[in-house]
Short mmCIF file of N, CA and C in Angstrom, two decimals:
data_model
loop_
_atom_site.label_atom_id
_atom_site.label_comp_id
_atom_site.label_asym_id
_atom_site.label_seq_id
_atom_site.Cartn_x
_atom_site.Cartn_y
_atom_site.Cartn_z
N MET A 1 1.38 -1.14 0.12
CA MET A 1 -0.25 -0.05 -0.18
C MET A 1 0.97 1.47 -0.09
N SER A 2 0.38 2.02 -0.56
CA SER A 2 1.59 3.64 -1.02
C SER A 2 1.36 4.56 0.45
N ARG A 3 2.28 4.95 -0.03
CA ARG A 3 2.26 5.32 1.78
C ARG A 3 1.56 7.25 1.65
N ARG A 4 0.72 7.33 0.89
CA ARG A 4 -0.54 8.63 0.43
C ARG A 4 -1.60 7.81 1.46
N ILE A 5 -1.82 6.74 0.84
CA ILE A 5 -3.17 6.03 0.89
C ILE A 5 -2.66 6.05 2.51
N LEU A 6 -1.78 5.62 3.11
CA LEU A 6 -1.46 5.60 4.41
C LEU A 6 -1.74 6.64 5.39
N ILE A 7 -1.21 8.10 4.17
CA ILE A 7 -1.48 8.95 4.73
C ILE A 7 -3.03 9.30 5.30
N LEU A 8 -4.04 9.66 4.15
CA LEU A 8 -5.12 9.24 3.96
C LEU A 8 -5.68 8.78 5.44
N LEU A 9 -5.15 7.66 5.10
CA LEU A 9 -6.14 6.47 6.24
C LEU A 9 -6.37 7.00 7.90
N ALA A 10 -5.02 7.41 8.07
CA ALA A 10 -5.17 7.87 9.05
C ALA A 10 -5.53 9.40 9.51
N ILE A 11 -5.42 10.05 8.53
CA ILE A 11 -6.60 11.45 8.52
C ILE A 11 -8.13 10.60 9.10
N VAL A 12 -8.40 9.91 8.02
CA VAL A 12 -10.12 9.74 8.14
C VAL A 12 -10.01 9.20 9.58
N THR A 13 -9.11 8.17 9.96
CA THR A 13 -9.07 7.10 11.08
C THR A 13 -8.98 8.04 12.29
N PHE A 14 -8.07 8.85 12.45
CA PHE A 14 -7.50 9.32 13.46
C PHE A 14 -8.72 10.93 13.47
N SER A 15 -9.71 11.43 12.86
CA SER A 15 -9.91 12.73 12.57
C SER A 15 -11.31 12.21 13.49
N THR A 16 -11.79 11.33 13.17
CA THR A 16 -13.02 11.62 13.92
C THR A 16 -13.64 11.97 15.40
N ALA A 17 -12.81 12.76 16.33
CA ALA A 17 -13.54 12.95 17.46
C ALA A 17 -13.46 14.78 17.55
N ALA A 18 -12.67 14.89 16.19
CA ALA A 18 -12.41 16.48 15.61
C ALA A 18 -13.79 17.11 15.19
N PHE A 19 -14.18 18.13 15.52
CA PHE A 19 -15.58 18.81 15.64
C PHE A 19 -15.79 19.39 14.45
N GLY A 20 -16.33 19.65 13.33
CA GLY A 20 -16.45 19.94 12.04
C GLY A 20 -16.21 21.50 11.94
N GLN A 21 -16.27 21.46 10.77
CA GLN A 21 -16.37 23.08 10.76
C GLN A 21 -17.37 24.00 11.32
N MET A 22 -17.25 25.02 12.02
CA MET A 22 -18.59 26.02 12.34
C MET A 22 -18.72 26.91 11.86
N GLU A 23 -19.98 26.81 11.50
CA GLU A 23 -20.39 27.99 10.53
C GLU A 23 -20.11 29.30 10.96
N GLY A 24 -19.63 30.54 10.20
CA GLY A 24 -19.05 31.34 10.68
C GLY A 24 -17.86 31.97 10.80
N ASN A 25 -17.18 30.61 10.84
CA ASN A 25 -14.99 30.26 11.00
C ASN A 25 -15.16 31.37 9.37
N PRO A 26 -14.18 32.01 9.63
CA PRO A 26 -13.48 32.89 8.14
C PRO A 26 -13.43 31.79 7.52
N PRO A 27 -13.45 32.32 6.07
CA PRO A 27 -13.02 30.84 5.57
C PRO A 27 -11.58 31.09 4.97
N ASN A 28 -11.11 32.19 5.27
CA ASN A 28 -9.23 32.19 5.33
C ASN A 28 -8.52 31.07 6.78
N TRP A 29 -9.85 30.23 7.36
CA TRP A 29 -9.34 29.27 8.38
C TRP A 29 -8.47 28.31 8.01
N CYS A 30 -7.74 27.88 8.47
CA CYS A 30 -6.78 26.19 7.82
C CYS A 30 -6.11 25.62 9.04
N ARG A 31 -6.74 24.76 10.10
CA ARG A 31 -6.11 24.41 11.30
C ARG A 31 -6.72 22.93 11.03
N GLY A 32 -5.29 22.58 12.19
CA GLY A 32 -5.27 21.09 12.22
C GLY A 32 -6.93 20.84 12.45
N GLY A 33 -7.58 21.06 13.97
CA GLY A 33 -8.72 20.84 14.28
C GLY A 33 -9.86 20.71 13.26
N PHE A 34 -9.54 21.12 12.61
CA PHE A 34 -10.63 21.32 11.37
C PHE A 34 -10.44 20.10 10.01
N PHE A 35 -9.37 20.24 10.14
CA PHE A 35 -8.49 19.80 9.12
C PHE A 35 -9.34 18.50 7.89
N ALA A 36 -9.48 17.23 8.74
CA ALA A 36 -10.53 16.59 7.87
C ALA A 36 -11.56 16.47 7.87
N SER A 37 -12.60 17.33 8.52
CA SER A 37 -13.73 17.88 8.49
C SER A 37 -14.52 18.91 7.11
N GLU A 38 -13.21 19.55 7.32
CA GLU A 38 -13.79 20.61 5.94
C GLU A 38 -13.96 20.45 4.55
N SER A 39 -14.04 18.78 4.28
CA SER A 39 -13.90 18.84 3.06
C SER A 39 -14.16 17.21 3.20
N ASP A 40 -14.68 16.83 1.43
CA ASP A 40 -14.53 15.28 1.30
C ASP A 40 -14.24 15.14 0.31
N ASN A 41 -13.37 16.16 -0.48
CA ASN A 41 -12.04 16.51 -1.53
C ASN A 41 -11.17 16.21 -1.35
N PHE A 42 -10.04 15.43 -0.67
CA PHE A 42 -8.79 15.21 -0.16
C PHE A 42 -7.64 15.24 -1.55
N SER A 43 -6.63 16.32 -1.94
CA SER A 43 -5.61 15.79 -2.57
C SER A 43 -4.46 15.58 -2.53
N ILE A 44 -3.40 15.12 -2.78
CA ILE A 44 -2.56 14.94 -3.10
C ILE A 44 -1.36 15.52 -3.53
N GLY A 45 -0.75 17.02 -2.94
CA GLY A 45 0.29 17.92 -3.53
C GLY A 45 1.56 17.05 -3.34
N THR A 46 2.25 17.76 -4.02
CA THR A 46 4.07 17.40 -4.23
C THR A 46 4.59 18.87 -4.75
N VAL A 47 5.45 18.88 -3.15
CA VAL A 47 6.59 20.67 -3.81
C VAL A 47 6.62 20.58 -5.08
N LYS A 48 6.47 21.21 -5.77
CA LYS A 48 7.77 21.41 -7.08
C LYS A 48 8.60 22.31 -6.52
N GLY A 49 10.10 21.57 -7.89
CA GLY A 49 11.43 22.79 -7.99
C GLY A 49 12.23 21.65 -7.58
N ARG A 50 13.16 22.41 -7.79
CA ARG A 50 14.88 21.65 -7.47
C ARG A 50 14.88 20.70 -6.14
N ARG A 51 16.20 20.21 -5.97
CA ARG A 51 16.63 19.57 -4.58
C ARG A 51 17.11 21.34 -3.67
N GLY A 52 16.27 21.14 -2.62
CA GLY A 52 16.55 22.38 -1.64
C GLY A 52 15.09 23.51 -1.57
N THR A 53 15.01 23.65 -2.78
CA THR A 53 13.49 24.57 -2.76
C THR A 53 12.50 24.19 -1.51
N ARG A 54 11.81 25.29 -1.03
CA ARG A 54 11.41 25.05 -0.04
C ARG A 54 9.89 26.05 -0.27
N SER A 55 8.74 25.43 0.26
CA SER A 55 7.45 26.09 0.22
C SER A 55 6.92 25.87 1.79
N TYR A 56 6.77 27.47 1.52
CA TYR A 56 6.60 27.23 2.68
C TYR A 56 4.91 27.96 3.04
N PHE A 57 4.72 27.45 4.74
CA PHE A 57 3.42 27.68 5.11
C PHE A 57 2.96 29.03 5.89
N TYR A 58 2.03 29.42 5.29
CA TYR A 58 1.29 30.50 6.35
C TYR A 58 0.33 30.49 6.16
N SER A 59 0.37 31.75 7.67
CA SER A 59 -0.74 31.20 8.57
C SER A 59 -1.85 31.79 8.35
N ASP A 60 -2.84 31.57 9.35
CA ASP A 60 -4.27 32.26 9.97
C ASP A 60 -4.45 33.38 10.64
N ASP A 61 -3.57 33.42 11.25
CA ASP A 61 -4.19 34.22 12.24
C ASP A 61 -4.46 35.81 12.28
N ARG A 62 -4.52 36.56 11.51
CA ARG A 62 -4.94 37.46 10.75
C ARG A 62 -5.89 37.67 9.59
N GLU A 63 -6.50 38.52 9.30
CA GLU A 63 -7.69 38.65 8.62
C GLU A 63 -7.36 38.61 6.91
N ASP A 64 -5.94 38.91 6.86
CA ASP A 64 -5.13 39.63 5.87
C ASP A 64 -4.18 38.12 5.73
N CYS A 65 -4.00 37.27 6.46
CA CYS A 65 -3.30 35.92 5.88
C CYS A 65 -4.45 35.31 4.90
N PRO A 66 -3.86 34.06 4.15
CA PRO A 66 -2.47 33.70 4.57
C PRO A 66 -1.50 34.23 3.41
N ALA A 67 -2.51 35.62 2.73
CA ALA A 67 -1.41 36.82 1.61
C ALA A 67 -0.79 37.30 1.97
N GLY A 68 -1.03 38.42 3.06
CA GLY A 68 -0.83 39.18 4.05
C GLY A 68 1.06 39.08 4.38
N LYS A 69 1.79 40.63 4.15
CA LYS A 69 2.90 40.68 4.46
C LYS A 69 3.19 39.90 4.94
N ASN A 70 3.22 39.74 6.40
CA ASN A 70 3.59 39.42 7.71
C ASN A 70 3.34 37.42 8.43
N CYS A 71 2.34 37.41 7.35
CA CYS A 71 1.82 35.86 7.18
C CYS A 71 2.46 34.52 7.51
N ARG A 72 3.75 34.51 6.63
CA ARG A 72 4.40 33.61 6.01
C ARG A 72 5.25 32.71 7.44
N ALA A 73 4.96 32.22 7.60
CA ALA A 73 5.54 30.94 9.23
C ALA A 73 6.83 30.81 9.02
N ARG A 74 7.73 30.20 9.87
CA ARG A 74 9.05 29.61 9.88
C ARG A 74 8.99 27.93 9.06
N SER A 75 7.94 27.39 8.90
CA SER A 75 7.46 25.75 8.37
C SER A 75 7.70 25.89 7.31
N TYR A 76 7.95 25.18 6.50
CA TYR A 76 8.24 24.64 5.51
C TYR A 76 8.05 23.17 4.56
N VAL A 77 8.17 23.04 3.31
CA VAL A 77 8.38 21.64 2.87
C VAL A 77 9.11 21.88 1.87
N VAL A 78 10.20 20.64 2.11
CA VAL A 78 11.01 20.99 0.52
C VAL A 78 10.58 20.10 -0.85
N ALA A 79 11.21 20.65 -1.74
CA ALA A 79 10.68 19.58 -2.74
C ALA A 79 10.41 18.38 -3.10
N GLY A 80 9.50 17.86 -2.99
CA GLY A 80 9.63 16.43 -3.29
C GLY A 80 8.77 15.89 -1.83
N GLY A 81 8.38 16.66 -0.99
CA GLY A 81 7.69 16.78 -0.33
C GLY A 81 6.10 16.09 -0.49
N GLU A 82 5.41 15.59 0.24
CA GLU A 82 3.77 15.18 0.11
C GLU A 82 2.82 15.90 1.22
N VAL A 83 1.94 16.61 1.07
CA VAL A 83 1.35 17.12 1.61
C VAL A 83 -0.48 16.82 1.43
N ILE A 84 -1.22 16.37 2.24
CA ILE A 84 -2.82 16.16 2.04
C ILE A 84 -3.80 17.76 1.53
N VAL A 85 -3.98 18.04 0.57
CA VAL A 85 -4.55 19.49 0.47
C VAL A 85 -6.44 19.15 0.97
N ASN A 86 -6.86 19.88 1.84
CA ASN A 86 -8.67 19.60 1.64
C ASN A 86 -9.06 20.77 0.51
N ARG A 87 -8.75 21.71 0.77
CA ARG A 87 -9.21 23.13 0.03
C ARG A 87 -8.27 24.19 -0.41
N LYS A 88 -8.90 25.02 -1.21
CA LYS A 88 -8.05 26.10 -1.76
C LYS A 88 -8.08 27.68 -1.38
N PHE A 89 -7.85 28.51 -1.48
CA PHE A 89 -8.25 29.60 -0.93
C PHE A 89 -7.55 31.16 -1.99
N ASN A 90 -7.43 31.20 -2.28
CA ASN A 90 -7.36 32.69 -3.10
C ASN A 90 -5.72 32.87 -3.19
N GLY A 91 -5.64 31.17 -4.36
CA GLY A 91 -4.02 31.50 -4.70
C GLY A 91 -3.53 30.45 -3.66
N PHE A 92 -3.97 30.05 -1.84
CA PHE A 92 -3.29 28.80 -1.36
C PHE A 92 -4.15 27.55 -0.93
N ALA A 93 -3.60 26.47 -0.67
CA ALA A 93 -3.83 25.47 -0.86
C ALA A 93 -3.67 24.64 1.19
N CYS A 94 -5.00 24.87 1.61
CA CYS A 94 -4.72 24.06 2.76
C CYS A 94 -4.31 22.65 3.20
N SER A 95 -3.21 22.39 3.99
CA SER A 95 -2.41 21.27 3.08
C SER A 95 -1.85 21.10 4.70
N TRP A 96 -2.03 19.76 5.03
CA TRP A 96 -1.20 18.90 6.42
C TRP A 96 0.18 18.23 5.55
N PHE A 97 0.91 18.35 6.64
CA PHE A 97 2.49 17.79 5.73
C PHE A 97 2.99 16.81 7.66
N PRO A 98 2.85 15.76 7.33
CA PRO A 98 2.96 14.75 8.24
C PRO A 98 4.27 14.80 8.35
N GLY A 99 4.36 14.78 10.02
CA GLY A 99 5.87 14.76 10.84
C GLY A 99 6.29 14.08 11.45
N LYS A 100 7.28 14.06 12.96
CA LYS A 100 7.54 13.25 13.68
C LYS A 100 6.64 13.50 14.36
N ASN A 101 6.18 15.15 14.56
CA ASN A 101 5.67 15.62 16.24
C ASN A 101 4.04 15.84 15.62
N GLY A 102 3.62 14.62 15.15
CA GLY A 102 2.24 15.68 14.54
C GLY A 102 1.60 16.27 13.26
N GLY A 103 2.78 16.92 12.82
CA GLY A 103 3.00 17.15 11.20
C GLY A 103 2.72 18.95 11.84
N THR A 104 2.48 19.22 10.17
CA THR A 104 2.12 20.79 9.90
C THR A 104 1.05 20.91 9.06
N VAL A 105 -0.25 22.26 9.79
CA VAL A 105 -1.53 22.52 8.75
C VAL A 105 -1.01 23.86 9.00
N GLY A 106 -1.26 24.23 7.57
CA GLY A 106 -1.08 25.49 6.79
C GLY A 106 -1.23 25.57 5.83
N TRP A 107 -1.44 27.18 5.13
CA TRP A 107 -1.53 27.14 3.68
C TRP A 107 -0.15 27.19 3.37
N LEU A 108 -0.20 26.57 2.01
CA LEU A 108 1.06 26.31 0.98
C LEU A 108 0.77 27.23 -0.47
N ARG A 109 1.74 27.82 -1.83
CA ARG A 109 1.33 28.87 -2.37
C ARG A 109 0.83 27.38 -2.89
N VAL A 110 -0.60 27.64 -3.84
CA VAL A 110 -0.84 26.19 -4.67
C VAL A 110 0.65 26.65 -5.51
N GLU A 111 1.16 27.58 -6.18
CA GLU A 111 1.34 27.38 -7.39
C GLU A 111 2.75 26.23 -7.37
N THR A 112 3.19 26.16 -5.84
CA THR A 112 4.43 25.54 -5.30
C THR A 112 4.05 24.11 -5.23
N LEU A 113 2.88 23.90 -5.67
CA LEU A 113 2.24 22.31 -5.47
C LEU A 113 1.52 21.35 -7.22
N ASP A 114 2.34 20.63 -7.13
CA ASP A 114 1.49 19.36 -8.19
C ASP A 114 0.27 18.93 -7.48
N MET A 115 -0.67 19.40 -8.27
CA MET A 115 -1.68 18.38 -7.17
C MET A 115 -2.25 16.92 -8.55
N PRO A 116 -1.72 16.27 -8.64
CA PRO A 116 -2.21 15.35 -9.86
C PRO A 116 -4.02 14.47 -9.40
N GLU A 117 -3.43 14.02 -8.09
CA GLU A 117 -4.84 13.10 -7.81
C GLU A 117 -5.92 13.75 -7.08
N SER A 118 -6.55 13.09 -6.65
CA SER A 118 -7.67 13.56 -5.90
C SER A 118 -8.42 11.94 -5.00
N LEU A 119 -8.94 12.35 -4.07
CA LEU A 119 -9.52 11.26 -3.40
C LEU A 119 -10.70 12.13 -3.45
N TYR A 120 -11.46 11.42 -4.17
CA TYR A 120 -13.43 11.87 -4.08
C TYR A 120 -14.28 11.40 -3.06
N ASP A 121 -14.03 10.13 -2.36
CA ASP A 121 -14.67 9.98 -1.79
C ASP A 121 -14.19 9.37 -0.17
N ALA A 122 -14.19 10.54 0.19
CA ALA A 122 -13.44 10.10 1.77
C ALA A 122 -14.33 9.53 2.99
N SER A 123 -15.21 9.08 2.61
CA SER A 123 -17.02 8.35 3.31
C SER A 123 -16.09 7.18 3.44
N PRO A 124 -16.09 6.98 5.32
CA PRO A 124 -15.55 5.74 5.86
C PRO A 124 -16.12 3.96 4.92
N ALA A 125 -16.80 4.19 4.72
CA ALA A 125 -17.02 3.05 3.40
C ALA A 125 -15.81 2.77 2.43
N ALA A 126 -15.75 3.14 1.92
CA ALA A 126 -14.31 3.85 0.80
C ALA A 126 -13.02 2.87 1.62
N TRP A 127 -12.98 3.21 2.67
CA TRP A 127 -11.75 2.30 3.63
C TRP A 127 -11.87 0.89 4.14
N SER A 128 -13.44 0.40 3.65
CA SER A 128 -13.33 -0.58 4.64
C SER A 128 -12.75 -1.85 3.66
N GLY A 129 -11.95 -2.85 4.07
CA GLY A 129 -11.10 -3.76 4.03
C GLY A 129 -10.04 -3.91 4.54
N GLU A 130 -8.89 -4.62 4.76
CA GLU A 130 -7.78 -5.13 5.26
C GLU A 130 -6.47 -4.49 4.79
N TRP A 131 -6.02 -3.73 5.58
CA TRP A 131 -5.02 -2.77 4.67
C TRP A 131 -3.46 -3.26 5.92
N GLU A 132 -2.57 -3.27 4.94
CA GLU A 132 -1.59 -4.04 5.59
C GLU A 132 -0.52 -2.48 4.99
N TYR A 133 0.41 -2.84 5.87
CA TYR A 133 1.96 -1.84 5.64
C TYR A 133 2.90 -2.42 6.56
N ALA A 134 3.87 -2.77 5.46
CA ALA A 134 5.47 -3.67 6.77
C ALA A 134 4.93 -4.96 7.23
N GLU A 135 5.00 -5.00 8.29
CA GLU A 135 4.12 -5.96 9.69
C GLU A 135 2.84 -5.45 10.67
N ASN A 136 2.27 -4.66 9.53
CA ASN A 136 1.28 -3.55 10.87
C ASN A 136 -0.03 -4.07 9.63
N SER A 137 -1.33 -4.31 10.45
CA SER A 137 -2.63 -4.47 9.10
C SER A 137 -3.27 -3.72 10.65
N ILE A 138 -4.45 -3.82 9.44
CA ILE A 138 -5.98 -2.81 10.20
C ILE A 138 -6.89 -3.19 9.80
N LYS A 139 -7.92 -3.28 9.82
CA LYS A 139 -9.36 -4.15 9.09
C LYS A 139 -10.12 -3.39 9.72
N LEU A 140 -10.55 -2.40 8.66
CA LEU A 140 -11.70 -1.82 8.75
C LEU A 140 -13.49 -2.11 8.06
N GLN A 141 -14.14 -2.09 9.53
CA GLN A 141 -15.96 -2.73 8.30
C GLN A 141 -17.07 -1.47 8.38
#
């Protein structure tokens, strides 16, 4: 099973406790607690560029973010890195990068990503079956 599928499986499996996007939330929000519930159409994005190229995350802390002058965060993904994208907003993609400490969620510029794949059915039924990776397995019904 590909790494991409495992990442998507982890999001669907472990996001059931997250609250859904509450009505009235600003459209520029891209937050971990809402990531899996904001969309039912996820994509895999790969950072474009030569070795060492960085795609920086942008915050949603202020009204002018993610495009505002002081919205760029210190976190970034290097060329070839894969992220899960749940939606787009004004030239930015709300992205989750899995990391050693739980990962990073934030806005990445769409122009820095190659997004050829899309998961159209994120319902639990789409994941039913037995999944294996290395010596690990899980059965979803």
